[in-house]
Short mmCIF file of C-alpha atoms and ligand atoms in Angstrom, two decimals:
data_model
loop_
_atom_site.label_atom_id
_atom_site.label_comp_id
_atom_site.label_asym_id
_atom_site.label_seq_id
_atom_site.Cartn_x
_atom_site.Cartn_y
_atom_site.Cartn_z
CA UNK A 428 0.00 0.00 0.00
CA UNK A 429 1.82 3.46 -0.88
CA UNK A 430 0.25 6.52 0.98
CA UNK A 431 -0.36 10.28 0.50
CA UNK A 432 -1.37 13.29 3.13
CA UNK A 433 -4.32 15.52 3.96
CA UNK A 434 -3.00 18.30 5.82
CA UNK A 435 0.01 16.34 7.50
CA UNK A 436 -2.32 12.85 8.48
CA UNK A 437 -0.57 9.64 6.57
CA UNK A 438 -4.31 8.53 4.91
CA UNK A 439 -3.54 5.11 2.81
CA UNK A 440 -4.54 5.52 -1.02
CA UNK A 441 -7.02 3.00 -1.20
CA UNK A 442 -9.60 3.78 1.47
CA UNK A 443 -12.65 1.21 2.63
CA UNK A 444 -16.18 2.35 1.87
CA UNK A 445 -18.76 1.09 3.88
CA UNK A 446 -21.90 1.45 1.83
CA UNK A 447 -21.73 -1.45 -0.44
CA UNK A 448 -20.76 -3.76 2.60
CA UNK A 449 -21.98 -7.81 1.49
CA UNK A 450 -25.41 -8.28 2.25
CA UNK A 451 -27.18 -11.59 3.94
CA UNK A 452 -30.15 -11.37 1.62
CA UNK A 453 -29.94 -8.39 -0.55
CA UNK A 454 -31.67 -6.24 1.88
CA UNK A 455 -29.70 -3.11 2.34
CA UNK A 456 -30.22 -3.16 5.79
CA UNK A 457 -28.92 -6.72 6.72
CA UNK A 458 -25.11 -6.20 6.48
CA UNK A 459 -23.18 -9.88 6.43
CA UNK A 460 -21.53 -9.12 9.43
CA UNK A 461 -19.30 -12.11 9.03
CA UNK A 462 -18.25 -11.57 5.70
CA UNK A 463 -17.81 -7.81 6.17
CA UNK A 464 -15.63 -8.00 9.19
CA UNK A 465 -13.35 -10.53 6.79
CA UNK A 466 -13.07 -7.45 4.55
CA UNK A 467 -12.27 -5.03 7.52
CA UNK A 468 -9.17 -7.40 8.76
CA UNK A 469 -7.72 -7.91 4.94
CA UNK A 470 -7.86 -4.13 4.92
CA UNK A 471 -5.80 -3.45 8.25
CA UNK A 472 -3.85 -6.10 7.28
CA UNK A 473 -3.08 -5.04 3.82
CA UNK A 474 -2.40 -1.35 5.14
CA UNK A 475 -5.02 0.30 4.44
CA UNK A 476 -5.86 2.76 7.15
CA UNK A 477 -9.29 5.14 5.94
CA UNK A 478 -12.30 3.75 6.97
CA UNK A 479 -15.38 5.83 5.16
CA UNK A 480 -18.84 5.66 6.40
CA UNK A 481 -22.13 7.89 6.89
CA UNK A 482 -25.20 8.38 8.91
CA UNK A 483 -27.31 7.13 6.22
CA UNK A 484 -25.05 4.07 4.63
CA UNK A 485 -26.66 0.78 4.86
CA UNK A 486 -30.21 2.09 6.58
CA UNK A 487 -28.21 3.58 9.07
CA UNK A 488 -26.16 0.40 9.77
CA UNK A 489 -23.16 1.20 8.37
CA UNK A 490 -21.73 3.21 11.44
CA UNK A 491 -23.40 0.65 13.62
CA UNK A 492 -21.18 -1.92 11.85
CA UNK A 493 -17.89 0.05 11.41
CA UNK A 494 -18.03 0.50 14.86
CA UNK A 495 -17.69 -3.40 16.25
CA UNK A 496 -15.50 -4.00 13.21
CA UNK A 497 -12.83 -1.61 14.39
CA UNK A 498 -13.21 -2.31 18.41
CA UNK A 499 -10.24 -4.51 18.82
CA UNK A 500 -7.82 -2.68 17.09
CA UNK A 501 -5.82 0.14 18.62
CA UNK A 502 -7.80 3.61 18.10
CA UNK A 503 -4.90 5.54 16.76
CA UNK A 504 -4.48 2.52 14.32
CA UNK A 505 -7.22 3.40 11.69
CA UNK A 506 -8.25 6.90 10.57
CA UNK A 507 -12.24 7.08 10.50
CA UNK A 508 -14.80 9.37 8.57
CA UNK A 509 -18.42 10.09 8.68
CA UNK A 510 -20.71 12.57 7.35
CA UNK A 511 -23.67 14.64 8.76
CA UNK A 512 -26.07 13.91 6.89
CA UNK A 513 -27.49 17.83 6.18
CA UNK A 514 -28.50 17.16 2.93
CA UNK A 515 -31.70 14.64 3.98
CA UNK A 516 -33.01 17.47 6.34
CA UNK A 517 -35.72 19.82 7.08
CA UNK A 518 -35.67 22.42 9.40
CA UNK A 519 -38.71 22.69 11.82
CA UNK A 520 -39.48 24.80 15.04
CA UNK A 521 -36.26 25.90 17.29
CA UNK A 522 -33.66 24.57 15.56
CA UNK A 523 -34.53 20.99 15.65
CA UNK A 524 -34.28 18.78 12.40
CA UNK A 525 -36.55 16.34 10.62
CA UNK A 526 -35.32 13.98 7.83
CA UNK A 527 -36.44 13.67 4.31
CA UNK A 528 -35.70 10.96 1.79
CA UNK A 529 -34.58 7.67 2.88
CA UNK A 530 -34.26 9.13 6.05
CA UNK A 531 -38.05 9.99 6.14
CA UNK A 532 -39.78 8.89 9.31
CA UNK A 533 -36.54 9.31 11.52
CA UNK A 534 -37.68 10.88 15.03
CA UNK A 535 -36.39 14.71 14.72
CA UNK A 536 -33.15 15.58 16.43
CA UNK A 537 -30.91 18.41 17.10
CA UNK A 538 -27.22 18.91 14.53
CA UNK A 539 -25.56 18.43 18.14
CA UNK A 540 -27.71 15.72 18.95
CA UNK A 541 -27.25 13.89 15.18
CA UNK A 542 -23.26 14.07 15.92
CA UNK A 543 -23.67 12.40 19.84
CA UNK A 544 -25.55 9.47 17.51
CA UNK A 545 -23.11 9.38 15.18
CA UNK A 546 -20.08 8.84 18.19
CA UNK A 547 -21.89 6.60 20.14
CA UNK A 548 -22.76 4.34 16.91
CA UNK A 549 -19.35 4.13 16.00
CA UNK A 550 -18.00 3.37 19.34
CA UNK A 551 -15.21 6.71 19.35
CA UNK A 552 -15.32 9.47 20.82
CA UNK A 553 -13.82 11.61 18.07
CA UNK A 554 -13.84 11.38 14.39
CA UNK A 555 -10.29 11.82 11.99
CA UNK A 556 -12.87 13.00 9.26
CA UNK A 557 -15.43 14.59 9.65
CA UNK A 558 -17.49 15.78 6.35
CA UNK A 559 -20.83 17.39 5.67
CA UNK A 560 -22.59 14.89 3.45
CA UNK A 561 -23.69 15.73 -0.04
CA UNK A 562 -23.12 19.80 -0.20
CA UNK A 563 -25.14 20.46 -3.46
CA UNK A 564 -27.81 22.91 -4.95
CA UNK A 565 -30.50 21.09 -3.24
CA UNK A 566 -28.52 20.90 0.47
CA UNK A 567 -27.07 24.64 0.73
CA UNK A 568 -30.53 25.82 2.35
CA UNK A 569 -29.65 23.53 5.57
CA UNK A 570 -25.77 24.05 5.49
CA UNK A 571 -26.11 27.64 4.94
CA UNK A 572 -29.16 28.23 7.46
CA UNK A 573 -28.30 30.93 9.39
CA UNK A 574 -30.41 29.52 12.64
CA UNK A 575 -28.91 26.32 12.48
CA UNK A 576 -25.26 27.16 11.65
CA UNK A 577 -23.82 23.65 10.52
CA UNK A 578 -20.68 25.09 9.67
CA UNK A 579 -20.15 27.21 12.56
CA UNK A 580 -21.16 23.62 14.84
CA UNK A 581 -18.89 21.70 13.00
CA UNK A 582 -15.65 24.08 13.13
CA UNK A 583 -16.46 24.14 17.12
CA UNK A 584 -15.58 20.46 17.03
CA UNK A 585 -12.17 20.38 15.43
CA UNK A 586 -11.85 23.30 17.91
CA UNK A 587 -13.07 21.07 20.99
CA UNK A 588 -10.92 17.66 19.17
CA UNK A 589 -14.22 16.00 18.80
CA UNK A 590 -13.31 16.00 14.55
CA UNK A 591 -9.95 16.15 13.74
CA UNK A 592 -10.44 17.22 10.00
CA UNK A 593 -13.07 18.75 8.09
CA UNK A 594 -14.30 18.11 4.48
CA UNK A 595 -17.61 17.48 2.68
CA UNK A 596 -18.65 15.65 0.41
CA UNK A 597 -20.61 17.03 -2.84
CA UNK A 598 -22.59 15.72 -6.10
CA UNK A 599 -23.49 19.13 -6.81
CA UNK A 600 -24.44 19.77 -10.36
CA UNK A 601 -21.89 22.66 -11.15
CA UNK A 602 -18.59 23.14 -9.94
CA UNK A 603 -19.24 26.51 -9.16
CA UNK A 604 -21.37 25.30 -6.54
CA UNK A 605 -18.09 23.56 -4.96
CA UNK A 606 -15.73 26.46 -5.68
CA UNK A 607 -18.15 28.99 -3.43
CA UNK A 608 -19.01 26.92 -0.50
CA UNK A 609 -15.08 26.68 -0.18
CA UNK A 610 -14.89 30.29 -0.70
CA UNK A 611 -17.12 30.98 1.80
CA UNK A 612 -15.57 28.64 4.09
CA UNK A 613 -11.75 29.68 3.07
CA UNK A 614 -9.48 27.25 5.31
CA UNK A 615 -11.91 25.67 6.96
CA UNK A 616 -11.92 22.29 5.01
CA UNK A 617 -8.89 20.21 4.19
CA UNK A 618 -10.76 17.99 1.73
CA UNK A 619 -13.60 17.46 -0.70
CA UNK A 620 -15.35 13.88 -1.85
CA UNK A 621 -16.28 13.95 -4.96
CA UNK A 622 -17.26 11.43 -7.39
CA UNK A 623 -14.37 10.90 -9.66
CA UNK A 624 -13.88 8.46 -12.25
CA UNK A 625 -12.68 8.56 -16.33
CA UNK A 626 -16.38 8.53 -17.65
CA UNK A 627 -17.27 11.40 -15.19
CA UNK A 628 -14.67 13.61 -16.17
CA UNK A 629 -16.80 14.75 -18.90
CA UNK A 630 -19.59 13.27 -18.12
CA UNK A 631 -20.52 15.12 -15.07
CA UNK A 632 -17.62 17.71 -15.17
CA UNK A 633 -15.54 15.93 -12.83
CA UNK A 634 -12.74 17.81 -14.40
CA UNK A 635 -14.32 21.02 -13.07
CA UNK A 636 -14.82 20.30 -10.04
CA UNK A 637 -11.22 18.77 -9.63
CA UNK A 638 -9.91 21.83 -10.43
CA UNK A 639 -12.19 24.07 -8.48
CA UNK A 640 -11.08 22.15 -5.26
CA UNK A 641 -7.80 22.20 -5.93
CA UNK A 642 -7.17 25.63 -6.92
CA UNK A 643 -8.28 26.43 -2.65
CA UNK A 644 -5.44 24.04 -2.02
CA UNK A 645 -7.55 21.47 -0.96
CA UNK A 646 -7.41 17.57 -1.35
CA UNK A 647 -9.14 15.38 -3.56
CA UNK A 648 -11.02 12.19 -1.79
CA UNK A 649 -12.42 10.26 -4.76
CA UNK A 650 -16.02 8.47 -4.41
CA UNK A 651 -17.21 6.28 -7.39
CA UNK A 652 -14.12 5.80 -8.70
CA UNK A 653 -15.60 2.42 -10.89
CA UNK A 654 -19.44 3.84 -10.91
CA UNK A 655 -20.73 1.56 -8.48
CA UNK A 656 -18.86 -1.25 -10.44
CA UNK A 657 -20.47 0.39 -13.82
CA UNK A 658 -16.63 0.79 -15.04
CA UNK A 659 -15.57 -2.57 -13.53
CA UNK A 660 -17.84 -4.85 -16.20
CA UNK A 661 -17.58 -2.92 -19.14
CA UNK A 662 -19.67 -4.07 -22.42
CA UNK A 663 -17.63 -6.23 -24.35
CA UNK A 664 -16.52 -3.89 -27.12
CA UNK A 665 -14.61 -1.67 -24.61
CA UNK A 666 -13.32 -4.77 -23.31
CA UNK A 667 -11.75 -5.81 -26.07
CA UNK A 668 -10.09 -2.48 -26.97
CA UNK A 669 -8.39 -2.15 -23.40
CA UNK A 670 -7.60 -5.81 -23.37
CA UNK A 671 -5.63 -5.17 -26.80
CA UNK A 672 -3.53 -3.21 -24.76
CA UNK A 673 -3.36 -4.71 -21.45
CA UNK A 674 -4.22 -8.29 -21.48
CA UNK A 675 -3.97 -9.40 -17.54
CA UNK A 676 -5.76 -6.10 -16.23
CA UNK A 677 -8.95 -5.67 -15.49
CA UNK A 678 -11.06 -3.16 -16.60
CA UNK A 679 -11.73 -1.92 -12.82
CA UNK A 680 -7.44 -1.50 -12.57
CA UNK A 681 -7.80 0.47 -15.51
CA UNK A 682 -10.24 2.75 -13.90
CA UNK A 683 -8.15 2.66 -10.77
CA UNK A 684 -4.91 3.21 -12.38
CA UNK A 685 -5.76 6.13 -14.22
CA UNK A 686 -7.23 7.78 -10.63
CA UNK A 687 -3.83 7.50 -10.19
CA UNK A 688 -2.95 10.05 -12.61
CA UNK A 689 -4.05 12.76 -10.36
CA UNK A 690 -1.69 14.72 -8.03
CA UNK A 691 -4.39 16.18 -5.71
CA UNK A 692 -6.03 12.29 -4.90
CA UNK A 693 -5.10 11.63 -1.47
CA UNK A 694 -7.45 8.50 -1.02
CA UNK A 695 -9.60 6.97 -3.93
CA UNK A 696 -12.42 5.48 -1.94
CA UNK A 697 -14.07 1.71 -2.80
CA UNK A 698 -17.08 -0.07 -1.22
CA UNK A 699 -15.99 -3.42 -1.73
CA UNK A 700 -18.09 -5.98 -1.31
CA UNK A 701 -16.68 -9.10 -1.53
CA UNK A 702 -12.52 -10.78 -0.95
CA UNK A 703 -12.06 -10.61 -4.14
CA UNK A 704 -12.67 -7.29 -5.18
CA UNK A 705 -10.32 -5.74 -1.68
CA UNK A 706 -7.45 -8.26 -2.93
CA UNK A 707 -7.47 -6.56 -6.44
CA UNK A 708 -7.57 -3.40 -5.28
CA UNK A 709 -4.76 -3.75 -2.70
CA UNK A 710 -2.59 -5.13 -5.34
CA UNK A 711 -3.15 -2.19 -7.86
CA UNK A 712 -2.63 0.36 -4.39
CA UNK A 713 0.90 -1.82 -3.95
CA UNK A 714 2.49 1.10 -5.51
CA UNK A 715 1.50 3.97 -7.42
CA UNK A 716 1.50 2.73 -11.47
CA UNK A 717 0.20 5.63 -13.33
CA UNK A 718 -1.51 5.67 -17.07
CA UNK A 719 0.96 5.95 -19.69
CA UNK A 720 0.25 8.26 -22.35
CA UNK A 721 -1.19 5.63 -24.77
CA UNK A 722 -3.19 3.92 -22.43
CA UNK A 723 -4.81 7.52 -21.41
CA UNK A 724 -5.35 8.06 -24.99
CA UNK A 725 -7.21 4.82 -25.48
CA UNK A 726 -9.17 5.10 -21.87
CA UNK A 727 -10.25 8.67 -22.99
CA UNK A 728 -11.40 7.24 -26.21
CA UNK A 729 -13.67 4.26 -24.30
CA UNK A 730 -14.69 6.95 -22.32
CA UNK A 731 -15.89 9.04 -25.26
CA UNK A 732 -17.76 6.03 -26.37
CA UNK A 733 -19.55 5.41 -23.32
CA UNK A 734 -20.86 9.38 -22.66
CA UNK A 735 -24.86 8.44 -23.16
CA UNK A 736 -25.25 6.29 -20.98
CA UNK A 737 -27.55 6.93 -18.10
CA UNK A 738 -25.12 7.66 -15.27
CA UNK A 739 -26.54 5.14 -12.27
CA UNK A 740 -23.66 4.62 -9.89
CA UNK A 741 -26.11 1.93 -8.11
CA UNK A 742 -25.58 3.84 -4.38
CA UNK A 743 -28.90 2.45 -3.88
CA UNK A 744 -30.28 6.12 -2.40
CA UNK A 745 -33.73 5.65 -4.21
CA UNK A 746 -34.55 2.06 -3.36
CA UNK A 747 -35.65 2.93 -0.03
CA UNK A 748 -38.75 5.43 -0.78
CA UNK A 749 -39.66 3.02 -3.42
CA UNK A 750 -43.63 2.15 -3.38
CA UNK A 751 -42.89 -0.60 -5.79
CA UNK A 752 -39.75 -2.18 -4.03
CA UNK A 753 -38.10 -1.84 -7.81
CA UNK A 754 -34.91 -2.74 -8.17
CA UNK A 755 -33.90 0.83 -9.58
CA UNK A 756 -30.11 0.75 -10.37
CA UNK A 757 -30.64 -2.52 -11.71
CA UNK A 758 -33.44 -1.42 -13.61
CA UNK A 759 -31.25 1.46 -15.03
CA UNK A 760 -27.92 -0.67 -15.94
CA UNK A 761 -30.81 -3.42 -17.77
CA UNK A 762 -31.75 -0.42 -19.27
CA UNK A 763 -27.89 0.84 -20.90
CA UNK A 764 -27.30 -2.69 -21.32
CA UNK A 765 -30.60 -3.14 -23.76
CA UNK A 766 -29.99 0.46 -25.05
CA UNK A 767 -25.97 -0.14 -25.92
CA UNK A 768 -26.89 -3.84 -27.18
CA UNK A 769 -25.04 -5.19 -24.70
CA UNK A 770 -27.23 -8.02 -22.88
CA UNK A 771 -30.71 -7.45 -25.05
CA UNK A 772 -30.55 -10.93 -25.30
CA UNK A 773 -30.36 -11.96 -21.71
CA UNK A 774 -32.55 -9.35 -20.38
CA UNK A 775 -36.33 -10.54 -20.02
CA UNK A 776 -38.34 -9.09 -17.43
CA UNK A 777 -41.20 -11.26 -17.64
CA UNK A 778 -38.22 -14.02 -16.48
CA UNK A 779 -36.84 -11.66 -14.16
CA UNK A 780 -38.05 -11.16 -10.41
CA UNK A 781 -40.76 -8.39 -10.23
CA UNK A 782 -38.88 -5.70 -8.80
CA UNK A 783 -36.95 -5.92 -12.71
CA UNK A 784 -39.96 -4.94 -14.08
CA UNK A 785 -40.05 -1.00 -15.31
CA UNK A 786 -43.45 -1.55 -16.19
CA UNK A 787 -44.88 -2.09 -12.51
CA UNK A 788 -43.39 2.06 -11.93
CA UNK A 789 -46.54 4.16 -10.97
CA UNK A 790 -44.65 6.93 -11.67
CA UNK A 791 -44.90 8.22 -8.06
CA UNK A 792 -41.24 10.13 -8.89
CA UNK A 793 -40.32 9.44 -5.09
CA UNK A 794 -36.76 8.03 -6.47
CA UNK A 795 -35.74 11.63 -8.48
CA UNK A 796 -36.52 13.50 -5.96
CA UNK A 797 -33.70 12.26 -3.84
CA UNK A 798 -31.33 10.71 -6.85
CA UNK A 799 -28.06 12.64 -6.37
CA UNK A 800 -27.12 12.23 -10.08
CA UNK A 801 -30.01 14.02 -11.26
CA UNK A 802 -31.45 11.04 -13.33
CA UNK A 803 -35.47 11.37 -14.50
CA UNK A 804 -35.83 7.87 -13.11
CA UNK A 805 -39.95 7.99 -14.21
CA UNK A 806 -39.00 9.27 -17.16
CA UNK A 807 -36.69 6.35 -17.86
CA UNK A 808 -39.16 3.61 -16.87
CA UNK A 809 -41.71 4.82 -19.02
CA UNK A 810 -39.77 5.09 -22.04
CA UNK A 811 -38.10 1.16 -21.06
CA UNK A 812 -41.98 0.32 -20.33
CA UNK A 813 -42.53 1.01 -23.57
CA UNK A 814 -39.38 -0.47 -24.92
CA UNK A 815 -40.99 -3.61 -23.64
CA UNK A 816 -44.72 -3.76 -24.61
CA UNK A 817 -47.53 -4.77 -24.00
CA UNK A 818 -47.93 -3.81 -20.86
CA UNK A 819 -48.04 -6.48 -18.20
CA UNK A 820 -51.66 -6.14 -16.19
S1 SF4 B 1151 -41.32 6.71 -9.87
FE1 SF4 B 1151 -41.38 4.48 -10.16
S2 SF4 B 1151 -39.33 3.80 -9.69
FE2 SF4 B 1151 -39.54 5.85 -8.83
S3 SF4 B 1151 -40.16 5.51 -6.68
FE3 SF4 B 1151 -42.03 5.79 -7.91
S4 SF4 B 1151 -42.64 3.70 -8.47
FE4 SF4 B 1151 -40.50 3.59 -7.78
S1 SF4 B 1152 -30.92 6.05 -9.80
FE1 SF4 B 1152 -29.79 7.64 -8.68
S2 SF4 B 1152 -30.31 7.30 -6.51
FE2 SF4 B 1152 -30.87 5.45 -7.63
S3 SF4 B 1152 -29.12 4.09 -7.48
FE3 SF4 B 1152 -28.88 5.23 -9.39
S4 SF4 B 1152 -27.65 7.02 -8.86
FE4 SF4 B 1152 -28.41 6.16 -6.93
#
């Protein structure tokens, strides 16, 4: 494992996520405890020291989890993050909170009384990271509330050691959105998750937003860095092109190695979910092994090829509110799949379990509401609905 810094901490490049922790039976909720904690010890093992989590991850499970995974090792041993979860709120009556989305139906709290949670859960009684989840155009009326003053409570806890480092996290739309929250907030935050991969670059100006973080002086923490696994099982024609190239590697060590590319990355963030997946990455962390210029050419050029697809990174965000129970981000990658000829041919949803079935969507546009890529998710089940007529009754 090779390393880099955010503001002076030693943070290992590869980081563990802990939102796409194995699952016992595909609920969300149910985290494999016993196959997760295997993950957790190959990754202290193996070096790697960030440990990424949230209030919301897993149901609100994830910090439960992280918490009893890291107990028997030495607290100064791992580095640990979490996020306050500001962008699923609504303020109410005297500065208490309410939650929205698939947070909806959580009894209201206080900010201070979300971050006491958030400590307990996890078992510490400080935080190495802490990060204001999901800054965006939609979340800047909680974070910049003057009555509730998120940013004011959360610079009083570096100041009181209860966070040791700030950042936040962001899927805003426009980089501009980035670049003034950090103007605003000059020198408060020492890093900035973003979701960062090749196809984003131009696909959701990842290359913007790079640059608007860095120009404050500010690290990079990469999220998505395969697309929820989108850039790890590439359709067979991109395959075959990096293949050409590269025969042993995989295409999610392509995606990997060119995150590598990037000066300002201090940690590139994966929610692995099974052994396999943690080996591989640990291997292509072993040291850093950069794109050569060809093989940047030839990624940029799969890239280019891959621009209209719908951009599902299959966090799973708008399962929860869904009256249905579809399976959305499956849904959405049948959907590129069918609409990039990919797997037309295996794809039947009259063979596949209901929640496969665009056609059962009412409509109800719960799931865009809260979708933090912006995707018209009604939109796109209609149009696959009708992709796949008749209409089931
Ligand atoms: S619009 Fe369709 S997919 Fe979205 S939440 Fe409603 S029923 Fe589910
Ligand atoms: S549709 Fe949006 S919210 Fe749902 S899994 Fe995909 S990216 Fe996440």
């Amino acid at each position: 494992m090779y390393y880099r810094e955010i503001a002076g901490v030693k943070v290992s490049a590869l980081g563990m996520g802990n939102m796409r922790l194995p699952t016992l039976d595909g609920q969300d909720k149910n985290i494999d405890r016993v196959k997760a904690q295997e993950i957790i010890d190959y990754a202290v093992s193996h070096g790697i020291n960030y440990f990424d989590t949230a209030y919301r991850y897993h149901g609100g499970q994830s910090e439960y989890f992280i918490g009893e995974a890291l107990k028997k090792y030495p607290r100064e041993s791992f580095l640990l993050a979490s996020k306050f979860p500001g962008h699923m709120m609504v303020k109410k009556e005297g500065g208490v909170v309410g939650f929205t989305g698939g947070l909806a139906g959580w009894p209201d709290n206080t900010v201070e009384g979300v971050f006491a949670e958030q400590l307990k859960k996890c078992q510490v009684d400080y935080f190495d990271f802490y990060l204001l989840h999901n800054v965006s155009e939609q979340s800047l009326a909680i974070y910049d509330d003057p009555e509730l003053q998120v940013v004011e409570f959360v610079k009083k806890l570096k100041a009181e050691g209860k966070v040791r480092h700030l950042g936040f996290s962001s899927h805003a739309s426009s980089a501009a959105t980035i670049d003034d929250f950090l103007t605003r907030h000059e020198g408060v935050f020492d890093f900035v998750q973003i979701q960062l991969n090749y196809l984003d670059w131009k696909l959701q100006d990842a290359r913007g937003k790079y640059a608007a973080i860095t120009r404050h002086g500010v690290k990079v923490v990469v999220m998505e860095g395969v697309r929820g696994g989108r850039l790890a099982s590439l359709p067979e024609e991109q395959m075959a092109r990096l293949r050409a190239l590269r025969p042993e590697d995989s295409a999610a060590r392509w995606a990997l190695r060119w995150l590598q590319c990037l000066p300002e990355v201090a940690v590139v963030l994966s929610g692995m979910t099974t052994l396999d997946q943690i080996k591989e990455n640990v291997e292509t962390f072993a040291a850093p092994a950069p794109l050569d210029q060809t093989e940047g050419a030839l990624l940029t050029e799969v890239a280019d090829s891959m621009l209209h697809w719908v951009p599902c990174t299959a966090c799973r965000y708008c399962t929860e509110g869904c009256p249905m129970e579809l399976n959305i981000p499956g849904i959405i990658a049948a959907y590129n799949g069918v609409k990039n000829g990919d797997f037309m041919s295996r794809y039947d949803p009259d063979r596949a379990d209901s929640a496969m079935d665009p056609r059962r969507c009412v409509g109800c546009g719960a799931c865009a509401a809260i979708c933090p890529q912006h995707i018209d998710i009604p939109a796109l089940m209609a149009e696959f609905a009708e992709m796949l007529q008749p209409p089931r009754r």
